[in-house]
């Protein structure tokens, strides 16, 4: 109960300096609270720019202002960088960076999401291809919505993009993100099975939240499970989260899936996630998402990094 209340206060942007598990007088409470280390607050990121208009979106698409920023993933077995996730950024006409929280809903409303996802895939394929040419064997992950995956035309376009560069689909993971009641699950299952048979990898994103559930795990032939950041943040100080992550790791291992811990920010979270059985790590501890050219340079200098 107390933890839920603290969590709620954090989500509201309040700093909780501490809490008492038993009723006490005001004086004792004040002296007890002084001992507490302040609990970290979750800051809700806000963009300064307004949602882009339809004409802004078209300009972003036409003018190569849609960019795949790349965030590295580390294998906990080899301690090496083994892949990058592509995260959408738009560059506004006044050179401000627009995040996916504004772009994705706007592109969805404009009916442009399939086109935009294919552009993200094109850029990711180019990134993986040039990394391979430089001797760096890394995979690329792209976020794809269930709605896109229920569309056979979209699914046919996926392998065609790879054929143009000659890249094998096994270098690419499609992360299935948000869902809505509109996606026809029969079509999704048929299409994802075909995609998997072509050699693409499939990840269930934000596992444990929203629609990303055990039922989806049964229906779609996933190869990877991505644990949402809410289970990883402060895991080193939260036994409940450790138990949940351990249970998910055990399940993933039995199902033959890789399990990626998202949002690892500290060495202590890293060690706990490793001890809890995760196979891969992604998060600010390794790097924030970077523009593709910077990510190439970053990979060159951090390739042999000893992480923790
Ligand atoms: P996601 O797929 O779960 O991506 C991870 C998000 O967590 C990214 O936010 C990333 O920058 C952030 N992140 C990674 N490590 C850390 C960390 O250590 N600490 C914190 N605080 N954050 C971390 P981003 O780039 O803002 O993306 C947000 C969401 O937008 C994504 O969540 C994904 O659902 C969606 N998205 C991004 N790009 C695309 C895209 O191309 N297509 C679609 N359909 N959705 C996208
Ligand atoms: Ca993702
Ligand atoms: Ca995620």
Coordinates of C-alpha atoms and ligand atoms in Angstrom, one line a residue:
X1 CA 0.0 0.0 0.0
X2 CA 2.7 2.4 1.0
X3 CA 4.8 1.6 -2.0
X4 CA 1.8 2.2 -4.3
X5 CA 1.2 5.6 -2.6
X6 CA 4.9 6.5 -3.1
X7 CA 4.7 5.4 -6.8
X8 CA 1.6 7.4 -7.3
X9 CA 3.2 10.5 -5.8
X10 CA 6.2 10.0 -8.1
X11 CA 4.0 9.7 -11.1
X12 CA 2.4 13.0 -10.2
X13 CA 5.8 14.6 -10.3
X14 CA 6.1 15.0 -6.4
X15 CA 9.3 14.3 -4.5
X16 CA 8.7 11.8 -1.7
X17 CA 11.4 12.4 0.9
X18 CA 10.5 9.2 2.8
X19 CA 7.7 7.3 4.6
X20 CA 6.9 5.8 7.9
X21 CA 5.4 2.3 8.1
X22 CA 3.7 2.9 11.4
X23 CA 1.6 5.8 12.9
X24 CA 3.7 8.2 14.9
X25 CA 3.7 11.7 16.4
X26 CA 4.6 14.7 14.3
X27 CA 7.9 15.1 16.1
X28 CA 9.0 11.5 15.6
X29 CA 7.9 11.6 12.0
X30 CA 9.9 14.8 11.3
X31 CA 13.0 13.3 12.9
X32 CA 12.6 9.9 11.2
X33 CA 12.1 11.5 7.8
X34 CA 15.4 13.3 8.0
X35 CA 17.1 10.0 7.9
X36 CA 15.6 9.0 4.6
X37 CA 17.5 9.4 1.4
X38 CA 15.2 11.2 -1.0
X39 CA 13.3 8.8 -3.3
X40 CA 14.2 9.5 -7.0
X41 CA 11.2 11.1 -8.9
X42 CA 10.1 10.0 -12.3
X43 CA 10.1 13.1 -14.4
X44 CA 7.6 13.1 -17.2
X45 CA 9.4 14.4 -20.3
X46 CA 7.6 17.3 -22.0
X47 CA 8.2 18.6 -25.5
X48 CA 8.3 22.3 -26.0
X49 CA 7.0 22.0 -29.5
X50 CA 3.3 21.6 -30.4
X51 CA 2.0 18.5 -32.2
X52 CA 3.1 18.7 -35.8
X53 CA 0.4 19.7 -38.4
X54 CA -0.4 17.5 -41.5
X55 CA 1.8 19.8 -43.7
X56 CA 4.7 19.6 -41.2
X57 CA 4.5 15.8 -41.3
X58 CA 4.6 15.7 -45.1
X59 CA 7.6 18.1 -45.1
X60 CA 9.3 15.9 -42.5
X61 CA 8.8 12.9 -44.7
X62 CA 9.6 14.4 -48.1
X63 CA 12.6 16.4 -46.9
X64 CA 14.5 13.5 -45.2
X65 CA 13.8 15.1 -41.8
X66 CA 12.6 11.8 -40.4
X67 CA 15.5 10.1 -38.8
X68 CA 16.2 6.7 -37.2
X69 CA 18.2 7.5 -34.0
X70 CA 20.1 4.4 -32.8
X71 CA 20.3 3.1 -29.2
X72 CA 22.8 0.2 -28.5
X73 CA 22.1 -3.1 -26.9
X74 CA 24.7 -5.1 -25.1
X75 CA 24.8 -8.9 -24.7
X76 CA 25.3 -9.9 -21.1
X77 CA 26.9 -13.2 -22.2
X78 CA 29.7 -11.6 -24.3
X79 CA 29.6 -8.1 -22.9
X80 CA 29.7 -6.8 -26.5
X81 CA 27.4 -4.4 -28.4
X82 CA 25.3 -6.7 -30.5
X83 CA 22.5 -4.5 -31.8
X84 CA 20.8 -1.1 -32.1
X85 CA 17.2 -0.1 -31.8
X86 CA 16.0 2.5 -34.2
X87 CA 13.9 5.3 -32.5
X88 CA 12.0 7.8 -34.5
X89 CA 13.0 11.5 -34.5
X90 CA 11.7 14.3 -36.7
X91 CA 13.7 17.5 -37.3
X92 CA 11.2 20.4 -37.6
X93 CA 11.7 23.2 -40.1
X94 CA 13.1 25.3 -37.2
X95 CA 15.6 22.5 -36.4
X96 CA 13.9 21.3 -33.2
X97 CA 13.9 17.6 -32.5
X98 CA 10.4 16.1 -32.4
X99 CA 10.1 12.9 -30.4
X100 CA 7.9 9.8 -31.2
X101 CA 5.4 10.8 -28.5
X102 CA 4.3 13.5 -30.8
X103 CA 5.2 12.0 -34.2
X104 CA 3.7 8.5 -33.9
X105 CA 0.1 9.6 -33.0
X106 CA 0.3 12.4 -35.7
X107 CA 1.5 10.0 -38.4
X108 CA -1.2 7.5 -37.3
X109 CA -3.9 10.2 -37.6
X110 CA -2.6 11.1 -41.0
X111 CA -2.7 7.5 -42.2
X112 CA 1.1 7.6 -42.9
X113 CA 2.3 5.1 -40.3
X114 CA 3.1 2.3 -42.8
X115 CA 5.1 4.6 -45.0
X116 CA 7.0 6.0 -42.1
X117 CA 7.8 2.5 -40.6
X118 CA 9.2 1.4 -44.0
X119 CA 11.4 4.5 -44.1
X120 CA 12.6 3.7 -40.5
X121 CA 13.4 0.2 -41.8
X122 CA 15.3 1.5 -44.8
X123 CA 17.5 3.7 -42.6
X124 CA 18.1 0.8 -40.2
X125 CA 19.0 -1.6 -43.0
X126 CA 21.5 1.0 -44.3
X127 CA 22.9 1.4 -40.8
X128 CA 23.3 -2.4 -40.3
X129 CA 24.7 -2.8 -43.8
X130 CA 27.4 -0.2 -43.4
X131 CA 28.3 -1.5 -39.9
X132 CA 28.8 -5.0 -41.3
X133 CA 31.0 -3.5 -44.1
X134 CA 33.1 -1.9 -41.3
X135 CA 33.5 -5.3 -39.6
X136 CA 30.9 -4.7 -36.9
X137 CA 28.4 -7.5 -36.7
X138 CA 25.3 -5.7 -35.2
X139 CA 21.6 -6.3 -35.7
X140 CA 18.9 -3.6 -36.1
X141 CA 15.5 -3.4 -34.4
X142 CA 12.6 -1.4 -35.8
X143 CA 9.3 -0.6 -33.9
X144 CA 6.2 -1.8 -35.8
X145 CA 2.6 -1.5 -34.8
X146 CA 0.1 -4.4 -34.8
X147 CA -2.0 -2.4 -37.2
X148 CA 0.8 -2.3 -39.8
X149 CA 1.3 -6.0 -39.3
X150 CA -2.3 -6.8 -40.1
X151 CA -1.8 -5.2 -43.5
X152 CA -0.6 -7.7 -46.1
X153 CA 0.8 -5.0 -48.5
X154 CA 2.9 -3.6 -45.6
X155 CA 4.2 -7.1 -44.8
X156 CA 5.1 -7.8 -48.5
X157 CA 7.1 -4.5 -48.6
X158 CA 9.4 -5.6 -45.6
X159 CA 11.5 -8.3 -47.4
X160 CA 11.6 -6.1 -50.6
X161 CA 13.5 -3.4 -48.7
X162 CA 16.1 -5.9 -47.5
X163 CA 16.4 -7.4 -51.0
X164 CA 17.5 -4.0 -52.4
X165 CA 20.6 -4.1 -50.2
X166 CA 21.1 -7.9 -50.1
X167 CA 20.8 -7.9 -46.3
X168 CA 19.6 -11.2 -44.7
X169 CA 16.4 -10.7 -42.6
X170 CA 18.1 -12.4 -39.6
X171 CA 19.9 -9.1 -39.0
X172 CA 16.6 -7.3 -38.4
X173 CA 14.2 -7.5 -35.4
X174 CA 10.7 -6.1 -35.6
X175 CA 9.5 -4.9 -32.2
X176 CA 5.8 -5.1 -31.9
X177 CA 4.8 -2.2 -29.8
X178 CA 1.4 -0.7 -29.1
X179 CA -1.9 -2.4 -30.0
X180 CA -5.4 -1.4 -30.5
X181 CA -8.7 -3.2 -30.8
X182 CA -8.7 -2.5 -34.5
X183 CA -5.9 -4.8 -35.5
X184 CA -7.2 -8.1 -36.8
X185 CA -5.4 -10.6 -34.7
X186 CA -6.0 -13.5 -37.3
X187 CA -4.2 -11.4 -40.0
X188 CA -1.4 -10.5 -37.6
X189 CA -0.8 -14.1 -36.7
X190 CA -0.7 -15.1 -40.4
X191 CA 1.5 -12.2 -41.4
X192 CA 4.0 -12.5 -38.5
X193 CA 4.3 -16.2 -39.0
X194 CA 5.2 -15.6 -42.7
X195 CA 7.7 -12.8 -41.7
X196 CA 9.3 -15.1 -39.1
X197 CA 9.6 -17.9 -41.7
X198 CA 11.5 -15.4 -44.0
X199 CA 14.1 -15.1 -41.2
X200 CA 13.1 -11.8 -39.5
X201 CA 13.3 -11.8 -35.6
X202 CA 10.2 -10.7 -33.7
X203 CA 10.3 -9.0 -30.3
X204 CA 7.4 -8.4 -27.9
X205 CA 8.0 -4.8 -26.7
X206 CA 7.1 -3.3 -23.3
X207 CA 6.3 -6.8 -22.0
X208 CA 4.1 -6.8 -18.9
X209 CA 2.3 -3.5 -19.7
X210 CA -0.9 -2.7 -21.7
X211 CA -1.6 -5.2 -24.5
X212 CA 1.9 -6.8 -24.3
X213 CA 0.7 -9.9 -22.5
X214 CA 1.1 -13.6 -22.1
X215 CA -1.8 -14.0 -24.6
X216 CA 0.2 -12.3 -27.3
X217 CA 3.2 -14.4 -26.4
X218 CA 1.1 -17.5 -27.2
X219 CA -0.4 -16.1 -30.4
X220 CA 2.7 -14.7 -32.2
X221 CA 6.0 -16.5 -32.9
X222 CA 8.3 -14.2 -31.0
X223 CA 12.1 -14.6 -30.7
X224 CA 12.7 -11.9 -28.1
X225 CA 11.0 -10.4 -25.1
X226 CA 11.7 -6.8 -24.1
X227 CA 10.9 -6.0 -20.4
X228 CA 9.4 -2.6 -19.9
X229 CA 11.5 0.0 -18.1
X230 CA 9.0 0.2 -15.2
X231 CA 10.3 -3.2 -14.0
X232 CA 14.0 -2.2 -14.3
X233 CA 14.0 1.3 -12.8
X234 CA 15.4 0.9 -9.2
X235 CA 15.3 -2.9 -9.5
X236 CA 18.4 -3.0 -7.3
X237 CA 16.3 -1.6 -4.4
X238 CA 13.0 -3.4 -5.1
X239 CA 12.7 -7.1 -4.3
X240 CA 9.3 -7.4 -5.9
X241 CA 10.7 -6.2 -9.3
X242 CA 13.6 -8.7 -8.9
X243 CA 11.1 -11.5 -8.5
X244 CA 9.1 -10.4 -11.5
X245 CA 12.2 -10.1 -13.7
X246 CA 13.5 -13.5 -12.5
X247 CA 10.2 -15.1 -13.3
X248 CA 10.1 -13.5 -16.8
X249 CA 13.8 -14.6 -17.4
X250 CA 13.0 -18.2 -16.4
X251 CA 10.0 -18.2 -18.7
X252 CA 11.9 -16.7 -21.6
X253 CA 14.7 -19.1 -21.3
X254 CA 12.3 -22.1 -21.3
X255 CA 10.6 -20.6 -24.4
X256 CA 13.9 -20.1 -26.1
X257 CA 13.6 -16.3 -26.2
X258 CA 16.2 -13.6 -25.6
X259 CA 15.2 -11.2 -22.8
X260 CA 16.2 -7.6 -23.0
X261 CA 16.1 -5.3 -20.0
X262 CA 15.1 -1.8 -21.1
X263 CA 16.1 1.4 -19.4
X264 CA 19.1 0.3 -17.4
X265 CA 20.7 3.5 -16.1
X266 CA 23.1 2.5 -13.3
X267 CA 25.8 -0.1 -12.6
X268 CA 23.7 -1.4 -9.7
X269 CA 20.6 -1.9 -11.9
X270 CA 22.9 -3.6 -14.4
X271 CA 24.3 -6.1 -11.9
X272 CA 20.8 -6.9 -10.6
X273 CA 19.4 -7.4 -14.0
X274 CA 22.4 -9.7 -14.9
X275 CA 21.8 -11.7 -11.7
X276 CA 18.0 -11.9 -12.5
X277 CA 18.8 -13.8 -15.7
X278 CA 18.3 -11.2 -18.5
X279 CA 20.3 -11.9 -21.7
X280 CA 20.6 -8.3 -23.0
X281 CA 20.6 -4.7 -21.8
X282 CA 19.6 -1.4 -23.3
X283 CA 19.5 1.9 -21.6
X284 CA 21.2 5.2 -20.8
X285 CA 24.0 3.3 -18.9
X286 CA 25.3 2.2 -22.3
X287 CA 24.1 5.2 -24.4
X288 CA 21.1 7.4 -25.2
X289 CA 19.7 7.1 -28.8
X290 CA 22.1 8.7 -31.2
X291 CA 21.8 10.0 -34.8
X292 CA 23.1 7.2 -37.2
X293 CA 26.4 9.0 -38.1
X294 CA 27.2 9.6 -34.4
X295 CA 26.2 6.0 -33.6
X296 CA 28.8 4.7 -36.1
X297 CA 31.5 6.8 -34.5
X298 CA 30.3 5.8 -31.0
X299 CA 30.5 2.1 -31.9
X300 CA 34.1 2.5 -33.1
X301 CA 35.2 4.0 -29.8
X302 CA 33.1 1.9 -27.4
X303 CA 33.4 -1.5 -29.2
X304 CA 35.8 -2.9 -26.6
X305 CA 34.4 -1.1 -23.5
X306 CA 34.3 -3.0 -20.2
X307 CA 30.8 -2.0 -19.1
X308 CA 30.5 -2.9 -15.4
Ligands
LIG1 P1 10.3 1.9 -26.8 O1 10.2 1.1 -28.1 O2 10.0 1.1 -25.6 O3 11.7 2.6 -26.8 C1 12.4 2.8 -25.6 C2 12.3 4.2 -25.1 O4 12.9 4.4 -23.9 C3 12.9 5.3 -26.0 O5 12.2 6.5 -25.9 C4 14.3 5.4 -25.4 O6 14.9 6.7 -25.7 C5 13.9 5.4 -23.9 N1 15.0 4.9 -23.1 C6 15.9 3.9 -23.4 N2 16.8 3.8 -22.4 C7 16.4 4.6 -21.4 C8 16.8 4.8 -20.1 O7 17.8 4.2 -19.6 N3 16.1 5.7 -19.3 C9 15.1 6.4 -19.8 N4 14.5 7.3 -19.0 N5 14.6 6.2 -21.1 C10 15.2 5.3 -21.8 P2 11.7 7.3 -27.2 O8 12.8 7.3 -28.3 O9 11.2 8.6 -26.7 O10 10.5 6.3 -27.7 C11 9.4 6.2 -27.0 C12 8.4 5.2 -27.7 O11 8.0 5.7 -28.9 C13 9.1 3.9 -28.0 O12 9.2 3.1 -26.8 C14 8.2 3.3 -29.0 O13 7.1 2.7 -28.4 C15 7.7 4.5 -29.8 N6 8.5 4.7 -31.0 C16 9.8 5.2 -31.2 N7 10.1 5.1 -32.5 C17 9.1 4.5 -33.1 C18 8.9 4.0 -34.5 O14 9.7 4.2 -35.4 N8 7.7 3.4 -34.7 C19 6.7 3.2 -33.8 N9 5.6 2.6 -34.1 N10 6.9 3.6 -32.5 C20 8.1 4.2 -32.2
LIG2 CA1 10.8 -0.7 -28.9
LIG3 CA1 9.9 -0.9 -24.9

